[in-house]
Short mmCIF file of C-alpha atoms and ligand atoms in Angstrom, two decimals:
data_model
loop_
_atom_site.label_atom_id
_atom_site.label_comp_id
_atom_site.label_asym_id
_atom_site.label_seq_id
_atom_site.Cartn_x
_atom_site.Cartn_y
_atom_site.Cartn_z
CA UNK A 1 -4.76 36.83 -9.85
CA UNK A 2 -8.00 36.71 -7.77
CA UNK A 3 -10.84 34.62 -7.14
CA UNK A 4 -13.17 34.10 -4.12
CA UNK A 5 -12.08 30.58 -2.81
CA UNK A 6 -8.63 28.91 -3.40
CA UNK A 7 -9.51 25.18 -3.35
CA UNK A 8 -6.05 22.83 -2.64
CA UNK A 9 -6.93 19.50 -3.53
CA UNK A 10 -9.11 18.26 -6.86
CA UNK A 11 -10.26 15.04 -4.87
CA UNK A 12 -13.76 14.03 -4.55
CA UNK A 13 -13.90 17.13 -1.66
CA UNK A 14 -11.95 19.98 -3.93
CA UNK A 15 -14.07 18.84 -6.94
CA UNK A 16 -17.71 19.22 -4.73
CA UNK A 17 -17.11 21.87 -3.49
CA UNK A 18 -15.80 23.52 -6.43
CA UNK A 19 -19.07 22.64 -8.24
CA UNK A 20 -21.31 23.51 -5.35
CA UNK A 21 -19.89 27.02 -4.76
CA UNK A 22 -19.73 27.30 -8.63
CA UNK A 23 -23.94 26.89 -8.86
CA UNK A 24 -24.01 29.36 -6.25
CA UNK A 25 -22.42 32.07 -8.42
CA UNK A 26 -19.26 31.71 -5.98
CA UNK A 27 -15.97 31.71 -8.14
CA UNK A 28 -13.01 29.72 -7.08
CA UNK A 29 -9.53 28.14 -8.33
CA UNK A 30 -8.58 24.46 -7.90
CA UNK A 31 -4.87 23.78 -7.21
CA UNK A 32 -3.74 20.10 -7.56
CA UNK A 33 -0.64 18.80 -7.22
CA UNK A 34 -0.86 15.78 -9.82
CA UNK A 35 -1.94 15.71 -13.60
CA UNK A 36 -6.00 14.88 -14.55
CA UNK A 37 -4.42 11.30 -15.16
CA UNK A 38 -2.63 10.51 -12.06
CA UNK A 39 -5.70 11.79 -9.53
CA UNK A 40 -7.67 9.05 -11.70
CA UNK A 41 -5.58 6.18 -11.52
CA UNK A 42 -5.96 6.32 -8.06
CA UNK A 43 -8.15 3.50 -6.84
CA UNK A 44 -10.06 3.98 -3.36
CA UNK A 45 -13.86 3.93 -2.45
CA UNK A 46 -16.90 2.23 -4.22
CA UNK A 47 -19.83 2.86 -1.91
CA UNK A 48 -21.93 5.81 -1.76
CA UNK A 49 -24.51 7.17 1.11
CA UNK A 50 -27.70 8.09 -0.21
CA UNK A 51 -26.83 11.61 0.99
CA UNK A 52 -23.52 11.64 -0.87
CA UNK A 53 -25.84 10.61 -3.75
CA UNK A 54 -28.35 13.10 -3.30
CA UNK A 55 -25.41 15.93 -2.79
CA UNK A 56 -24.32 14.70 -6.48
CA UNK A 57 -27.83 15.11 -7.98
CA UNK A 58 -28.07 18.47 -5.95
CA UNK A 59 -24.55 19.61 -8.35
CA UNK A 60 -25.39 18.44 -11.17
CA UNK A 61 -22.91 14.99 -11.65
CA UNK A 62 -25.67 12.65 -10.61
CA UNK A 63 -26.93 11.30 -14.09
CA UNK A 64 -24.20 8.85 -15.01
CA UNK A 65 -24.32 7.79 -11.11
CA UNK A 66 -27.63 7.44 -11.62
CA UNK A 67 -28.10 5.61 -14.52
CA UNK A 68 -24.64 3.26 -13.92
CA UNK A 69 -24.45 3.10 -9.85
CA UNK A 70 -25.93 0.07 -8.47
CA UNK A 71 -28.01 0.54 -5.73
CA UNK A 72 -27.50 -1.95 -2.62
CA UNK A 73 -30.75 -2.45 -0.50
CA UNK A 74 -28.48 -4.86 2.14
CA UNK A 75 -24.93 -5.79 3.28
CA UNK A 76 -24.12 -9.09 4.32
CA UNK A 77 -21.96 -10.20 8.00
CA UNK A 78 -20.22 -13.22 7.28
CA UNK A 79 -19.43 -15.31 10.89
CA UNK A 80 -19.21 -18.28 12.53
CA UNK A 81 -19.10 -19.70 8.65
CA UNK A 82 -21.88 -18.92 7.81
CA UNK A 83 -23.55 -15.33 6.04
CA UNK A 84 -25.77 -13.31 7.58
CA UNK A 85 -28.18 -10.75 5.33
CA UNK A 86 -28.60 -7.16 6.80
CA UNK A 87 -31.77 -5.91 4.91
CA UNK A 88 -30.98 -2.03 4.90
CA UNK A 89 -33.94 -0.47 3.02
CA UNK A 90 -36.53 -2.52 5.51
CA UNK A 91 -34.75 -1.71 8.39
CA UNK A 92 -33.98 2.47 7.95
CA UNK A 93 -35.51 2.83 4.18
CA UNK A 94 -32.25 3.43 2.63
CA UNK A 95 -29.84 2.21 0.91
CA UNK A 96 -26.35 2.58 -0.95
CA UNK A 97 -25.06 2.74 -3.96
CA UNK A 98 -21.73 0.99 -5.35
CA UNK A 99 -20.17 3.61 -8.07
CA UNK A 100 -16.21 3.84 -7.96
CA UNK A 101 -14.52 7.14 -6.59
CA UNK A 102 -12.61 6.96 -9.72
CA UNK A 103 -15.90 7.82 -11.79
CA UNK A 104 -17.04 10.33 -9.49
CA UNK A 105 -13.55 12.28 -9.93
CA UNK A 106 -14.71 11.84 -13.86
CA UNK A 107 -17.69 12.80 -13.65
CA UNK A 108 -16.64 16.11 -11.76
CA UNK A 109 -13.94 16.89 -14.00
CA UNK A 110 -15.98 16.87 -16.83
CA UNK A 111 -18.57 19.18 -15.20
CA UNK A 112 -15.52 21.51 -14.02
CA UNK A 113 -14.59 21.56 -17.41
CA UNK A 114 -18.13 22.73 -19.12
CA UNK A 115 -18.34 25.66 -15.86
CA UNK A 116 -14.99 27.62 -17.17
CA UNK A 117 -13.99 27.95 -13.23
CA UNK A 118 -9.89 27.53 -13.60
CA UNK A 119 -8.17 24.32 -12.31
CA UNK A 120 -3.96 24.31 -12.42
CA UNK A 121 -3.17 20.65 -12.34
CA UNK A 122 0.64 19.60 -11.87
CA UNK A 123 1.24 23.24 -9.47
CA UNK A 124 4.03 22.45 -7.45
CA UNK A 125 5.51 23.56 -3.94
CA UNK A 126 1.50 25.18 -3.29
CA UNK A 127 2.45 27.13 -0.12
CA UNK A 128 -0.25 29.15 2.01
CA UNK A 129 1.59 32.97 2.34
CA UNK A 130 -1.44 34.20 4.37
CA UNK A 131 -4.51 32.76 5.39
CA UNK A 132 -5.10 35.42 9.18
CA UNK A 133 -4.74 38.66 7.91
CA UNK A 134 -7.00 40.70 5.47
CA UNK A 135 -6.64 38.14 2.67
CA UNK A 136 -5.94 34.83 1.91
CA UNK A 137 -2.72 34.32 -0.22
CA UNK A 138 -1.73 31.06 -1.80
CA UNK A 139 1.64 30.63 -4.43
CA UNK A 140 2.66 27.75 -6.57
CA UNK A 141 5.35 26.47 -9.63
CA UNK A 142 3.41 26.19 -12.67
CA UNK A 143 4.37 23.71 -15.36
CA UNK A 144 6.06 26.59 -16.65
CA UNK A 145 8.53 26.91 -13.80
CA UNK A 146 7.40 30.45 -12.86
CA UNK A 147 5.66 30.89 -8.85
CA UNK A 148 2.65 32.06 -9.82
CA UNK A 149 0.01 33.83 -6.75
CA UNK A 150 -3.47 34.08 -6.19
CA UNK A 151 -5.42 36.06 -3.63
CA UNK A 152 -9.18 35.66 -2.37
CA UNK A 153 -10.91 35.85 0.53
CA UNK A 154 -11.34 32.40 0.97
CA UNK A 155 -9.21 28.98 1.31
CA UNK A 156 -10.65 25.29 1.35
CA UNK A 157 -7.66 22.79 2.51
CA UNK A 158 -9.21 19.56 0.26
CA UNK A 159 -5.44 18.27 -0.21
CA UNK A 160 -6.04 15.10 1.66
CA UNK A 161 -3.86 13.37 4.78
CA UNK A 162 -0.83 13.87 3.01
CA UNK A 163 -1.43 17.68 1.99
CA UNK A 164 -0.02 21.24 2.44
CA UNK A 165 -3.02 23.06 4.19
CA UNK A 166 -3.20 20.98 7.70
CA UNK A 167 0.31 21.32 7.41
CA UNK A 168 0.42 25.27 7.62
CA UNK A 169 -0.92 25.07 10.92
CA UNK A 170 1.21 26.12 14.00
CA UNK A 171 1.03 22.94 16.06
CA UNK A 172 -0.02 24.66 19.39
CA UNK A 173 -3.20 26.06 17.51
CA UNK A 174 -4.50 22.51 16.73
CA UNK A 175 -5.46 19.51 18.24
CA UNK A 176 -4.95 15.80 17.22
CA UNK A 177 -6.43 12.35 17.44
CA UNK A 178 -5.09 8.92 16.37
CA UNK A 179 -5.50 5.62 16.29
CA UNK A 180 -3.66 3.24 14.05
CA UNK A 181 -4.42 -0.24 13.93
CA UNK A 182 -1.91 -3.01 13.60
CA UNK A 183 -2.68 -4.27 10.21
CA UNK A 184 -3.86 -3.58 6.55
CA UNK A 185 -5.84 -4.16 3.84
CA UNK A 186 -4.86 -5.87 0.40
CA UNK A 187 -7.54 -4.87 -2.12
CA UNK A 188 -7.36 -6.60 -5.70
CA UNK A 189 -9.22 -5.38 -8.41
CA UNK A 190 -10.06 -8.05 -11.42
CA UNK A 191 -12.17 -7.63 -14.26
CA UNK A 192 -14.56 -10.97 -13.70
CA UNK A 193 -18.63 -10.61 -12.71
CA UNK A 194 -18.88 -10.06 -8.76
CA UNK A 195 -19.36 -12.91 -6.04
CA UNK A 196 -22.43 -10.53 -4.46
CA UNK A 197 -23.62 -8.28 -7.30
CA UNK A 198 -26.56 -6.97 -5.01
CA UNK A 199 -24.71 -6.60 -1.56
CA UNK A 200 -21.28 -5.54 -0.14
CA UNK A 201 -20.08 -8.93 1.91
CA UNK A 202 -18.39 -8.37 5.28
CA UNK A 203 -16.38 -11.38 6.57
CA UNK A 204 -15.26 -12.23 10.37
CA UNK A 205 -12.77 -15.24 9.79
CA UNK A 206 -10.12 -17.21 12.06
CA UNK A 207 -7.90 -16.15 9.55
CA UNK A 208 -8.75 -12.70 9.54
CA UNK A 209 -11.07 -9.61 8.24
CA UNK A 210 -12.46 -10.61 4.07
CA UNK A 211 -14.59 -7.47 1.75
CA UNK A 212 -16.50 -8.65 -1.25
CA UNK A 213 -17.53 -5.23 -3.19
CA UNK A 214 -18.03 -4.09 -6.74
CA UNK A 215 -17.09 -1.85 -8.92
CA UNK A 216 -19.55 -2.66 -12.18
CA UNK A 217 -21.84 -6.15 -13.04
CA UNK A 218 -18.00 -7.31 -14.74
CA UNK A 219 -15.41 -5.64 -12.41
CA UNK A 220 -14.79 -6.88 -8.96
CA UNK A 221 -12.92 -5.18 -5.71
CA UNK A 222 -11.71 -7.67 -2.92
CA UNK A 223 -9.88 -6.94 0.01
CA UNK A 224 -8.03 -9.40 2.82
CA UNK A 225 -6.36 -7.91 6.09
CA UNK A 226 -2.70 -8.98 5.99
CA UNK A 227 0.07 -7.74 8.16
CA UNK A 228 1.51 -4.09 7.79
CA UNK A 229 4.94 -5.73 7.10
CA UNK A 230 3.67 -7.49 3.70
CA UNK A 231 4.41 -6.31 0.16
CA UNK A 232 2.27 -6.56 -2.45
CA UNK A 233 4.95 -8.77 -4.41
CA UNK A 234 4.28 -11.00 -1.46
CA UNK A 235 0.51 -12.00 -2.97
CA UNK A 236 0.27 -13.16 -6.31
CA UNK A 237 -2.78 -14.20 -7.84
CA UNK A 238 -1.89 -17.90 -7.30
CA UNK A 239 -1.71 -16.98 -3.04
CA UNK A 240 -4.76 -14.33 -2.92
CA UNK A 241 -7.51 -15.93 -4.45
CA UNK A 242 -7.50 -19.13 -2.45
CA UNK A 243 -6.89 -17.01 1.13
CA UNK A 244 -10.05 -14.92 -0.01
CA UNK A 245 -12.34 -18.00 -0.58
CA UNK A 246 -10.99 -19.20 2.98
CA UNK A 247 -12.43 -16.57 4.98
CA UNK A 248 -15.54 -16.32 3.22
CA UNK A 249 -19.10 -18.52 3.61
CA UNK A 250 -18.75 -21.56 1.29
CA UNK A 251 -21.88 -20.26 -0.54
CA UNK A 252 -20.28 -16.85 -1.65
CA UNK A 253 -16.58 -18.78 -2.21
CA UNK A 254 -18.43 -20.70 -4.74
CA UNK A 255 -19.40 -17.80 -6.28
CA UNK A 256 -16.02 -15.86 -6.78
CA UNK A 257 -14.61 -15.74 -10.25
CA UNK A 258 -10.73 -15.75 -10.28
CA UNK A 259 -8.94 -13.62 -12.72
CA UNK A 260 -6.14 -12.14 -13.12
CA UNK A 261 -5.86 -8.99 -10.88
CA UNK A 262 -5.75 -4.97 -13.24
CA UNK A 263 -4.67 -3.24 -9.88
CA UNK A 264 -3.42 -4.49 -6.34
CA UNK A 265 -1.81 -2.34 -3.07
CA UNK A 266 -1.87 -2.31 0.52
CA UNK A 267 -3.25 0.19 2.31
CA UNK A 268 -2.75 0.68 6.49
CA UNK A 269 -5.75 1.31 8.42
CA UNK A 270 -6.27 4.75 10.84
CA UNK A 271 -8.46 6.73 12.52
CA UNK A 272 -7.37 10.97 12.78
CA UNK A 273 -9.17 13.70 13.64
CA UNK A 274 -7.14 17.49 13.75
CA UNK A 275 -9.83 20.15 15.44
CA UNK A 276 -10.46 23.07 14.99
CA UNK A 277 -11.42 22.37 10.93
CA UNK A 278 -11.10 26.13 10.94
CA UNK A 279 -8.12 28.46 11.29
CA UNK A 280 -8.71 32.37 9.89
CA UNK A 281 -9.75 32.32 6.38
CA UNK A 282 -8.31 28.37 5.83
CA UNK A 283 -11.25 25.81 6.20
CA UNK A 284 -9.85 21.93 6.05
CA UNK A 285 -12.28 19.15 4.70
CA UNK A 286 -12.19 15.23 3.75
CA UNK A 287 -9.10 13.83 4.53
CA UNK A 288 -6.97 16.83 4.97
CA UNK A 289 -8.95 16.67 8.61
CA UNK A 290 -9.73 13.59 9.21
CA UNK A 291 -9.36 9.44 8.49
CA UNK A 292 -10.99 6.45 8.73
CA UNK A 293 -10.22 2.61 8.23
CA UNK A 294 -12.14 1.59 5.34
CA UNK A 295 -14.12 -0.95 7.06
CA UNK A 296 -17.65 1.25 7.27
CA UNK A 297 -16.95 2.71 3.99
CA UNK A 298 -16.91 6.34 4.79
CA UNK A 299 -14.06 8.22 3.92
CA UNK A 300 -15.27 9.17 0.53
CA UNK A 301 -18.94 9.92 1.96
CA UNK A 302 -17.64 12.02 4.94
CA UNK A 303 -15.79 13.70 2.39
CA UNK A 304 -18.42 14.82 0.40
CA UNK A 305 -20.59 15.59 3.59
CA UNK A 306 -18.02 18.04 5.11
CA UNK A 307 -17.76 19.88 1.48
CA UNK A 308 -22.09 19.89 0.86
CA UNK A 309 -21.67 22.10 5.01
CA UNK A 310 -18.80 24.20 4.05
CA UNK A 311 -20.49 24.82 0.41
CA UNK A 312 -23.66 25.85 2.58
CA UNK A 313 -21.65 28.05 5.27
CA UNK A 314 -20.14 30.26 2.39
CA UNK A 315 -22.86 30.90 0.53
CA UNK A 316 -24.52 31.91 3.41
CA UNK A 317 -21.79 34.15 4.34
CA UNK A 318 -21.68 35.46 0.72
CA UNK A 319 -25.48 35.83 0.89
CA UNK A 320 -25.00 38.28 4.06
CA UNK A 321 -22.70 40.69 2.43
CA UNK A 322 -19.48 39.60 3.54
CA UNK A 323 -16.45 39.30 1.10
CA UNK A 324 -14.09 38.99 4.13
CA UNK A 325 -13.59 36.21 6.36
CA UNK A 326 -16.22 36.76 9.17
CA UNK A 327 -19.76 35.81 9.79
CA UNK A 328 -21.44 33.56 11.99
CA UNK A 329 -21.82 31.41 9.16
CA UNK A 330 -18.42 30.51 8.65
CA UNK A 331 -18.23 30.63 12.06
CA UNK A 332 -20.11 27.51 12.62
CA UNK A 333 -18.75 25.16 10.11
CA UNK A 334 -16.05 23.74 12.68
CA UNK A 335 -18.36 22.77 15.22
CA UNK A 336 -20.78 21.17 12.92
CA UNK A 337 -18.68 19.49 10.83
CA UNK A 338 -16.79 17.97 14.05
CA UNK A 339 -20.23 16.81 15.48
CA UNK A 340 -20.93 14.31 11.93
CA UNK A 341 -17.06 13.77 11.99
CA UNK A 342 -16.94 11.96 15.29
CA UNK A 343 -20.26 10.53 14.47
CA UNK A 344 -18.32 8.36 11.92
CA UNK A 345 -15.67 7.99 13.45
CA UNK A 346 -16.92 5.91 15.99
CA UNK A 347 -18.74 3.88 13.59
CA UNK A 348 -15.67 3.27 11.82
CA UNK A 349 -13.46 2.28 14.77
CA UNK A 350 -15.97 0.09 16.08
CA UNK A 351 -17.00 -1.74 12.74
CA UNK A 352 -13.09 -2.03 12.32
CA UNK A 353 -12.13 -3.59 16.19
CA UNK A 354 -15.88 -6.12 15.34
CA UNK A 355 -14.46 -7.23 12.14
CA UNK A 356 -11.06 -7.47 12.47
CA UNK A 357 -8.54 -10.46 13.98
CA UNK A 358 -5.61 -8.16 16.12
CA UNK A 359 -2.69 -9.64 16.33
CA UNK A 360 -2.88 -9.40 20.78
CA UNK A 361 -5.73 -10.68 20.78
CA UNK A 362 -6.35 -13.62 22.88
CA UNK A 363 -9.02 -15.82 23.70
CA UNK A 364 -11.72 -13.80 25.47
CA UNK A 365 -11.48 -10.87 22.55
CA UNK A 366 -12.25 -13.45 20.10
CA UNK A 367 -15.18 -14.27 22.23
CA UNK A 368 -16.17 -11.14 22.60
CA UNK A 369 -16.34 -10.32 18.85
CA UNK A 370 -18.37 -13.47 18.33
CA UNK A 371 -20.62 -12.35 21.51
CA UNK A 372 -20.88 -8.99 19.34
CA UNK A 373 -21.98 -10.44 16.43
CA UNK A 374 -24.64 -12.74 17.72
CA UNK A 375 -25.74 -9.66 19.28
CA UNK A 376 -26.07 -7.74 16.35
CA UNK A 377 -27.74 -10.20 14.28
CA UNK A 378 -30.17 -11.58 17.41
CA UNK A 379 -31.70 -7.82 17.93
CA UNK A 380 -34.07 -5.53 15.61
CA UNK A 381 -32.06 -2.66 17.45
CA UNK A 382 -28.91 -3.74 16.59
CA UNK A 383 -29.57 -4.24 13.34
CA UNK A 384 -31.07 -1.09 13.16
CA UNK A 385 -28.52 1.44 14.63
CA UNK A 386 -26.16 -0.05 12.21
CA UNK A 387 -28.48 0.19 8.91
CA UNK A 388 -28.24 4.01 10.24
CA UNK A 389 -24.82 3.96 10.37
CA UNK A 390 -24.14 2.67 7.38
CA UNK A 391 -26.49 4.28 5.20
CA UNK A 392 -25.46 7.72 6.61
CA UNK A 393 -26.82 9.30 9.98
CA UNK A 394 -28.98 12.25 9.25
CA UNK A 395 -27.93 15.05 11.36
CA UNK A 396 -30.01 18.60 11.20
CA UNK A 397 -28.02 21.37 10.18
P1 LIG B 1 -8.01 12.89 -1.62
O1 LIG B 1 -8.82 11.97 -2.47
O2 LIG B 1 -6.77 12.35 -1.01
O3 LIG B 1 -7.64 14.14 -2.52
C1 LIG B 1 -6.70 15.11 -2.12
C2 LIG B 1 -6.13 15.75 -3.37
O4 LIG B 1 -5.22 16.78 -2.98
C3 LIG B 1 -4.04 16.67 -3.76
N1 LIG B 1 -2.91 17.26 -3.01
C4 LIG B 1 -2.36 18.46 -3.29
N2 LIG B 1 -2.66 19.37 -4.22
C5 LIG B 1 -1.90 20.51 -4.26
N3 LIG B 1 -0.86 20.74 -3.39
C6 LIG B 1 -0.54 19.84 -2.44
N4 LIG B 1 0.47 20.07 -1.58
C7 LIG B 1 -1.32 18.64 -2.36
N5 LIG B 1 -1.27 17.54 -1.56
C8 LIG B 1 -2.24 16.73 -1.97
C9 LIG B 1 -3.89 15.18 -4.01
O5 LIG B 1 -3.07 14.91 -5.14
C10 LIG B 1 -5.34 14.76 -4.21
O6 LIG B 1 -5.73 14.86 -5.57
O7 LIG B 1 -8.87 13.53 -0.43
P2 LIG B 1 -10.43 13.93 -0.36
O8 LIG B 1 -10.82 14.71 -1.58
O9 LIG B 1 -10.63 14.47 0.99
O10 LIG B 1 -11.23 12.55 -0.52
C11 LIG B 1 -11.18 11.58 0.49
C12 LIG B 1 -11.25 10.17 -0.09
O11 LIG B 1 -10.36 10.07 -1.21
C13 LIG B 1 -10.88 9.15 0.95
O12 LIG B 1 -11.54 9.41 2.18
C14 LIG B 1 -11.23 7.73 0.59
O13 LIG B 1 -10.84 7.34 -0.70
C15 LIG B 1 -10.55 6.84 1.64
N6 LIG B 1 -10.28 5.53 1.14
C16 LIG B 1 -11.31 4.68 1.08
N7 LIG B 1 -12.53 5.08 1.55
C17 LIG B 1 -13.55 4.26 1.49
O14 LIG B 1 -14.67 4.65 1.90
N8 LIG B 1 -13.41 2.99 0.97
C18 LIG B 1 -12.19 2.55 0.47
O15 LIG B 1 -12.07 1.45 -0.01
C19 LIG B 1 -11.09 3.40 0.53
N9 LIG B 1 -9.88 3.00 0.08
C20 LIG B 1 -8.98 5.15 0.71
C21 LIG B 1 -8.82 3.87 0.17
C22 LIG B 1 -7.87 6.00 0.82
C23 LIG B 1 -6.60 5.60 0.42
N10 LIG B 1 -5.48 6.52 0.61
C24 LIG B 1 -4.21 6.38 0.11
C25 LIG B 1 -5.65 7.70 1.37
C26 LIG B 1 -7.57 3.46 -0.26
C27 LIG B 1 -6.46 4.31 -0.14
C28 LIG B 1 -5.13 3.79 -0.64
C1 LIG B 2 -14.95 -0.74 -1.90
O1 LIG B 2 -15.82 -1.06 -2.74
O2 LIG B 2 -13.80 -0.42 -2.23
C2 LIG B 2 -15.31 -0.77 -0.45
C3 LIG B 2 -16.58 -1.17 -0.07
C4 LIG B 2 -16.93 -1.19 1.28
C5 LIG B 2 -15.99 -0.82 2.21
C6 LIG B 2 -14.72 -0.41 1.83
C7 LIG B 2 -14.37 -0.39 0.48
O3 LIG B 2 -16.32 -0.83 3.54
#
């Protein structure tokens, strides 16, 4: 077998980039460890950068996003009791849009589908034979029990934190960064109308960190911070609804509907970054390279940005005549994925250690936060660099 780019991974960053390199008349192989069915039962992100929207359009998924997303023109900071609007479209003219990871995978399958390019779902024990030499060589157990190989002159690691691609790497030959943070987040999903259909709620609470998001006009997502060492058997209904409404403005705890919850799990919080994103012929992107805590709502969206670069850098490698695995194009990716990367990251990090209650911290952090937070909402500026933030920093490529 051959192909031009072995994708590992049919996540939102295997399925991009699959799509993007397929409009540019690139062909390439997706390799995913799970079946169609598992990869969409997998609940995760809900809010979209207008870039990560516009990257959608650009590949030709965008018109059920566009005609079922709903578009947020603010965020709300709930402190101090009391909620705070952050007016996003009059502050930096954007704004985001809440559609569910889970739709996007969908949406991409279905376009993968109608393109003919190959995917193997449910390929087992993928190992990377060569990704230095003259060609890129990746094997796998097909459903039919046989190791099957494919070469081509390309591999995008899109297998997430977990995957086999950062994995391959010799330690010495990358670098790491981490952070993890001392709690996590419980997110419920229930099939009742939203408490804030028109804006993702943020809430900084004595008890700890609240999210009010969306999934649809008649499906909620709520999450609480609770302690790493909690189950999920130790929340019922009957315990989360109540502990949600605490934290939260009396206003918008008025406004949640209880129901009973379709999906609930705990998920730790972290911040990683492995550099180079590079290594011969293997290119990493989303989460095989990188993570952040939830709490800015970027993982998906850095995701997608890292794919639209790497989706640019081959073509343009492609478009100079190269089949093999040098050109300054390719070249480049690294760096300027890296630069967006830590962009994010700090957002993340610091949007996470605002929001958040740690378990060390004493009296002066709490005052600190609160200090923040008057800050934030007593200056344009403020206000402003964080609209950018979290509508998605524009960077010139
Ligand atoms: P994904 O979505 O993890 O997809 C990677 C794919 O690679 C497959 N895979 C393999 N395939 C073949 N061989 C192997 N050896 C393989 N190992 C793994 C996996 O089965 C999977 O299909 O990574 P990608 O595409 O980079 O996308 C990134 C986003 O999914 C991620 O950043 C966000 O969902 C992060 N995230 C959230 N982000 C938000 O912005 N808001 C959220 O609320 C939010 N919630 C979450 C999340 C991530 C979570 N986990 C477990 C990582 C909640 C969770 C639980
Ligand atoms: C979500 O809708 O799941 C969501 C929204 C905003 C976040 C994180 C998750 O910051």
């Amino acid at each position: 077998m051959r192909t031009q780019v072995v994708i590992v991974g049919a996540g939102p960053a295997g399925l991009v980039l699959g799509q993007l390199l397929h409009r540019a008349g690139i062909a390439n192989l997706v390799l995913e460890r799970h079946t169609p069915d598992h990869v969409l039962s997998r609940i995760r992100a809900g809010i979209l950068e207008q870039t990560s929207v516009d990257t959608l359009v650009a590949a030709g998924v965008g018109a059920r996003l566009l005609a079922e997303g709903i578009p947020h023109d603010e965020l709300a900071i709930v402190h101090a009791g009391r909620k705070q609007p952050l007016d996003l479209t009059r502050l930096v003219g954007a704004r985001v849009m809440a559609y569910g990871q889970t739709e996007i995978t969908r949406d991409l399958m279905q376009a993968r589908e109608a393109s003919g390019q190959e995917t193997v779902y449910a390929a087992q024990g993928v190992r990377l034979d060569d990704w230095q030499d003259t060609a890129a060589v990746v094997s796998w157990h097909g459903s039919d029990g046989v190791r099957h190989s494919v070469e081509a002159d390309l591999i995008a690691g899109c297998d997430g934190f977990h995957g086999v691609c950062r994995a391959s790497i010799p330690a010495a030959a990358m670098r790491t960064f981490e952070r993890a943070y001392p709690f996590g987040w419980l997110g419920v999903m229930a099939d009742v109308p939203p408490a804030s259909p028109h804006a993702v709620v943020y809430a900084h609470s004595d008890r700890g960190f609240a999210l009010c998001s969306m999934r649809s006009r008649l499906r909620s997502r709520y999450y609480v911070q609770c302690p790493l060492s909690d189950r999920v058997e130790d929340w019922p209904d009957a315990r989360f609804w109540p502990e949600l409404k605490a934290r939260l403005d009396p206003e918008t705890a008025a406004a949640v509907v209880e129901g009973p919850s379709i999906e609930k799990s705990i998920a730790p919080l972290r911040s990683f970054v492995a550099e180079p994103m590079r290594f011969g012929r293997l290119f990493l992107a989303g989460d095989a390279a990188h993570i952040v805590p939830p709490t800015g709502a970027k993982g998906l969206n850095l995701a997608i940005s890292d794919v639209a670069l790497l989706a640019e850098c081959i073509a343009e490698h492609y478009a100079g005549g190269h089949s093999k695995g040098n050109s300054v194009a390719l070249a480049a990716y690294s760096d300027r994925a890296l630069r967006r990367v830590w962009a994010v990251e700090r957002f993340s990090w610091w949007a996470t250690s605002l929001l958040h209650r740690f378990p060390e911290m004493d009296g002066f952090g709490v005052r600190m936060q609160q200090a923040e937070l008057e800050s934030l909402f007593g200056s344009v500026a403020a206000r402003t660099a964080f609209a950018e933030n979290y509508t998605g920093i524009a960077f010139e490529s």
